[in-house]
Structures are given as structure tokens and as C-alpha cells.
Tab-separated table of C-alpha atoms in Angstrom:
chain	number	residue	atom	x	y	z
A	1	UNK	CA	12.324	128.755	-69.513
A	2	UNK	CA	13.942	129.499	-66.168
A	3	UNK	CA	17.619	128.949	-65.569
A	4	UNK	CA	18.830	126.367	-63.041
A	5	UNK	CA	22.214	126.819	-61.424
A	6	UNK	CA	24.167	123.907	-59.965
A	7	UNK	CA	26.380	125.141	-57.138
A	8	UNK	CA	28.880	123.555	-54.792
A	9	UNK	CA	29.622	124.855	-51.311
A	10	UNK	CA	30.837	128.288	-50.191
A	11	UNK	CA	34.592	128.852	-50.610
A	12	UNK	CA	34.714	126.195	-53.307
A	13	UNK	CA	37.663	123.893	-53.710
A	14	UNK	CA	38.450	121.736	-56.725
A	15	UNK	CA	36.002	118.947	-55.907
A	16	UNK	CA	33.164	121.437	-55.350
A	17	UNK	CA	33.784	123.148	-58.695
A	18	UNK	CA	34.235	119.837	-60.530
A	19	UNK	CA	31.067	118.397	-58.979
A	20	UNK	CA	29.010	121.448	-59.964
A	21	UNK	CA	30.358	121.368	-63.523
A	22	UNK	CA	29.868	117.618	-63.879
A	23	UNK	CA	26.373	117.546	-62.422
A	24	UNK	CA	25.274	120.531	-64.525
A	25	UNK	CA	26.556	118.752	-67.629
A	26	UNK	CA	24.729	115.533	-66.661
A	27	UNK	CA	21.415	117.298	-66.024
A	28	UNK	CA	21.666	119.251	-69.264
A	29	UNK	CA	22.458	116.128	-71.304
A	30	UNK	CA	19.878	113.944	-69.574
A	31	UNK	CA	16.975	116.366	-69.089
A	32	UNK	CA	17.713	119.231	-71.437
A	33	UNK	CA	16.845	122.631	-70.120
A	34	UNK	CA	18.729	125.726	-69.182
A	35	UNK	CA	21.210	124.355	-66.627
A	36	UNK	CA	24.464	126.090	-65.755
A	37	UNK	CA	27.288	125.341	-63.341
A	38	UNK	CA	28.048	128.111	-60.864
A	39	UNK	CA	30.212	128.722	-57.825
A	40	UNK	CA	29.543	130.318	-54.452
A	41	UNK	CA	32.894	131.994	-53.948
A	42	UNK	CA	36.298	132.715	-55.419
A	43	UNK	CA	38.340	129.839	-56.770
A	44	UNK	CA	41.449	128.966	-54.822
A	45	UNK	CA	44.892	128.759	-56.528
A	46	UNK	CA	44.762	124.959	-56.881
A	47	UNK	CA	41.352	125.048	-58.570
A	48	UNK	CA	42.419	127.915	-60.838
A	49	UNK	CA	45.473	125.881	-61.899
A	50	UNK	CA	43.353	122.786	-62.668
A	51	UNK	CA	40.847	124.795	-64.703
A	52	UNK	CA	43.634	126.538	-66.637
A	53	UNK	CA	45.461	123.237	-67.225
A	54	UNK	CA	42.242	121.677	-68.627
A	55	UNK	CA	41.448	124.819	-70.628
A	56	UNK	CA	38.134	125.297	-68.811
A	57	UNK	CA	36.562	128.513	-67.626
A	58	UNK	CA	35.564	128.864	-64.003
A	59	UNK	CA	31.797	128.638	-63.500
A	60	UNK	CA	29.824	131.832	-63.051
A	61	UNK	CA	30.081	133.399	-59.595
A	62	UNK	CA	26.727	133.667	-57.810
A	63	UNK	CA	26.898	135.985	-54.838
A	64	UNK	CA	23.382	135.152	-53.704
A	65	UNK	CA	21.339	132.024	-54.298
A	66	UNK	CA	18.671	132.823	-51.727
A	67	UNK	CA	15.154	131.812	-52.730
A	68	UNK	CA	12.845	134.665	-53.689
A	69	UNK	CA	9.075	134.834	-53.305
A	70	UNK	CA	8.507	134.455	-57.044
A	71	UNK	CA	9.804	130.879	-56.709
A	72	UNK	CA	7.216	129.852	-54.105
A	73	UNK	CA	4.162	131.901	-55.094
A	74	UNK	CA	1.126	130.067	-56.452
A	75	UNK	CA	-0.926	131.939	-59.016
A	76	UNK	CA	-4.576	131.389	-58.085
A	77	UNK	CA	-7.765	132.467	-59.825
A	78	UNK	CA	-8.968	135.817	-58.537
A	79	UNK	CA	-12.225	137.663	-58.082
A	80	UNK	CA	-13.048	141.351	-57.726
A	81	UNK	CA	-14.331	143.241	-54.676
A	82	UNK	CA	-17.747	143.753	-56.325
A	83	UNK	CA	-18.190	140.124	-57.408
A	84	UNK	CA	-20.637	138.077	-55.323
A	85	UNK	CA	-19.215	136.140	-52.404
A	86	UNK	CA	-20.432	132.911	-54.027
A	87	UNK	CA	-17.779	133.440	-56.759
A	88	UNK	CA	-15.047	133.756	-54.138
A	89	UNK	CA	-16.464	130.706	-52.354
A	90	UNK	CA	-16.187	128.688	-55.591
A	91	UNK	CA	-12.564	129.765	-56.058
A	92	UNK	CA	-11.723	128.970	-52.433
A	93	UNK	CA	-13.222	125.499	-52.769
A	94	UNK	CA	-10.877	124.787	-55.722
A	95	UNK	CA	-7.730	126.273	-54.180
A	96	UNK	CA	-7.711	124.792	-50.705
A	97	UNK	CA	-9.646	127.557	-48.996
A	98	UNK	CA	-8.146	130.743	-50.467
A	99	UNK	CA	-9.610	133.265	-52.920
A	100	UNK	CA	-7.573	136.380	-53.757
A	101	UNK	CA	-9.655	139.510	-54.289
A	102	UNK	CA	-7.964	141.881	-56.739
A	103	UNK	CA	-9.066	145.351	-57.850
A	104	UNK	CA	-9.431	146.436	-61.476
A	105	UNK	CA	-5.779	147.560	-61.568
A	106	UNK	CA	-4.663	144.036	-60.635
A	107	UNK	CA	-3.634	145.072	-57.123
A	108	UNK	CA	-4.589	142.970	-54.094
A	109	UNK	CA	-7.692	144.164	-52.256
A	110	UNK	CA	-8.022	141.355	-49.726
A	111	UNK	CA	-8.071	137.621	-49.229
A	112	UNK	CA	-11.072	135.371	-48.713
A	113	UNK	CA	-10.256	132.422	-46.452
A	114	UNK	CA	-12.314	129.952	-44.477
A	115	UNK	CA	-11.770	132.122	-41.415
A	116	UNK	CA	-12.865	135.340	-43.112
A	117	UNK	CA	-15.997	133.678	-44.521
A	118	UNK	CA	-16.864	132.242	-41.097
A	119	UNK	CA	-16.373	135.625	-39.417
A	120	UNK	CA	-18.550	137.312	-42.036
A	121	UNK	CA	-21.302	134.693	-41.875
A	122	UNK	CA	-21.355	134.623	-38.091
A	123	UNK	CA	-22.340	138.298	-38.240
A	124	UNK	CA	-24.976	137.815	-40.944
A	125	UNK	CA	-26.610	134.384	-40.567
A	126	UNK	CA	-29.068	133.478	-37.835
A	127	UNK	CA	-31.244	135.540	-35.552
A	128	UNK	CA	-30.685	139.282	-35.666
A	129	UNK	CA	-31.972	142.140	-33.549
A	130	UNK	CA	-34.913	142.680	-35.882
A	131	UNK	CA	-35.901	139.004	-35.395
A	132	UNK	CA	-35.591	138.069	-39.055
A	133	UNK	CA	-33.715	135.022	-40.272
A	134	UNK	CA	-31.183	135.403	-43.091
A	135	UNK	CA	-30.503	132.623	-45.536
A	136	UNK	CA	-26.990	131.641	-46.556
A	137	UNK	CA	-27.972	132.104	-50.212
A	138	UNK	CA	-28.716	135.767	-49.471
A	139	UNK	CA	-25.363	136.191	-47.764
A	140	UNK	CA	-23.544	134.713	-50.770
A	141	UNK	CA	-25.009	137.452	-52.976
A	142	UNK	CA	-23.103	140.099	-50.988
A	143	UNK	CA	-19.957	141.631	-52.515
A	144	UNK	CA	-16.739	139.730	-51.847
A	145	UNK	CA	-15.249	142.890	-50.352
A	146	UNK	CA	-17.448	142.439	-47.274
A	147	UNK	CA	-15.879	139.093	-46.325
A	148	UNK	CA	-12.223	139.876	-47.097
A	149	UNK	CA	-9.325	139.815	-44.743
A	150	UNK	CA	-7.795	143.192	-45.575
A	151	UNK	CA	-4.736	142.818	-43.346
A	152	UNK	CA	-2.701	140.535	-45.612
A	153	UNK	CA	1.031	141.204	-46.023
A	154	UNK	CA	2.254	141.892	-49.546
A	155	UNK	CA	5.660	140.541	-50.492
A	156	UNK	CA	7.610	141.482	-53.614
A	157	UNK	CA	8.406	138.765	-56.151
A	158	UNK	CA	12.025	139.904	-56.084
A	159	UNK	CA	12.210	139.824	-52.279
A	160	UNK	CA	14.357	137.238	-50.546
A	161	UNK	CA	12.397	134.953	-48.244
A	162	UNK	CA	14.951	135.133	-45.446
A	163	UNK	CA	14.673	138.938	-45.343
A	164	UNK	CA	10.955	138.708	-44.494
A	165	UNK	CA	10.963	135.787	-42.060
A	166	UNK	CA	10.636	137.853	-38.871
A	167	UNK	CA	7.702	139.810	-40.302
A	168	UNK	CA	5.966	136.650	-41.504
A	169	UNK	CA	6.424	134.822	-38.222
A	170	UNK	CA	4.693	137.670	-36.364
A	171	UNK	CA	1.694	137.581	-38.705
A	172	UNK	CA	-1.106	135.297	-37.512
A	173	UNK	CA	-2.400	134.362	-40.965
A	174	UNK	CA	-1.192	131.574	-43.202
A	175	UNK	CA	-1.385	133.270	-46.602
A	176	UNK	CA	0.456	136.238	-48.090
A	177	UNK	CA	0.134	138.145	-51.340
A	178	UNK	CA	3.082	138.140	-53.728
A	179	UNK	CA	3.189	141.243	-55.936
A	180	UNK	CA	5.546	142.681	-58.529
A	181	UNK	CA	7.403	145.974	-58.077
A	182	UNK	CA	4.292	147.894	-59.192
A	183	UNK	CA	2.138	146.176	-56.559
A	184	UNK	CA	0.276	143.998	-59.076
A	185	UNK	CA	-0.900	140.558	-57.896
A	186	UNK	CA	1.371	137.687	-58.933
A	187	UNK	CA	0.262	134.951	-56.560
A	188	UNK	CA	-0.236	133.736	-53.014
A	189	UNK	CA	2.375	132.256	-50.734
A	190	UNK	CA	1.460	129.909	-47.888
């Protein structure tokens, strides 16, 4: 079970510390769970005096409460580069248009999206130079690797979102891989 911290504002005063402690207590009593009061800075002398007078310990100091990618990643079903495109199509239809393609080591290979499927099919379906028609069913038998977007950023689960914002805003896609420190697929972030 993940831990939830209840925090007041930066440079906490007595009401900020008391509110965090009280709300953490309420949530824990009402909902159960792993809920802890915390603070976002050093306690001032007045707050330290109040806590000492009431024989209470100051809440844990959290230096950084920035959201990380592990908190926003969605774990989606995956397929392999050699699996037929129809398998990726089925996954994409269940996940809102996204199918992660992952190699046998669990590392991201590419991402199948509506745009990547359209780009692939526009090259394969219809009249070709040899004047033969291709059927969509034949195209869907091709390996998923042929219709992947290979230029998908990979973000670490432990990475802070704000540290990657500039990079993400420059990227033209809507989906990003989230991987652990070994580069293994953990989910997709939109």
C-alpha cells in the first residue's frame, strides 16, 4: 500500500502544522490506509513551543513532494515486435488508441497509435506500382514492429514530472513510455 502524506504550506506556521496533523488523523481514522502528516519546511519557534507543550513530535520533513512519473503512468497490455499487427490493433482498441510494443527483455521497442497505424496502412493499402490491390487483412498479418512509432521518449518512474516538462512540450506525440531504472517498461503516460 502506498503512503499518503498530508502537508501544509512551505515555511509552515502553527496552523499549517496543526491542519496537516489533524487532517492526516481524520483520513486515517475515517478511511484507514497509510496516511502520515508531514511538513514542507522547518518549524518556527512558536510552533516548536506548541508541539513541545503538547508533547507532540513535529511531522516528518519532506523536502520534495513533486509528482513523479510512476504516479501518472498507466500500465497497459503490451505486444511484441514479432506479433501480428492485428494483436496490437486489438490492444489499441481497448486502451484508447495505444498499444505498447515491448521486446523480450521487457524494454520498450515502440508504440502503436492511431497515427502510426494510419501511416503504415497508407503505404500498404490500395493501388501499388505493381498494380495489385492489398487487403487490410493481409496488412494486419504483418509484424507490429513495422507500424511502430520508434521515436517515443522514455521517462524514468523515479523522475520528477517538472524536470521533464520542456522536453515533453517539444515532443509532438501525446504518449510517452515510463520505464524503471533498468529501462524496463512500467507504463505509458499521456
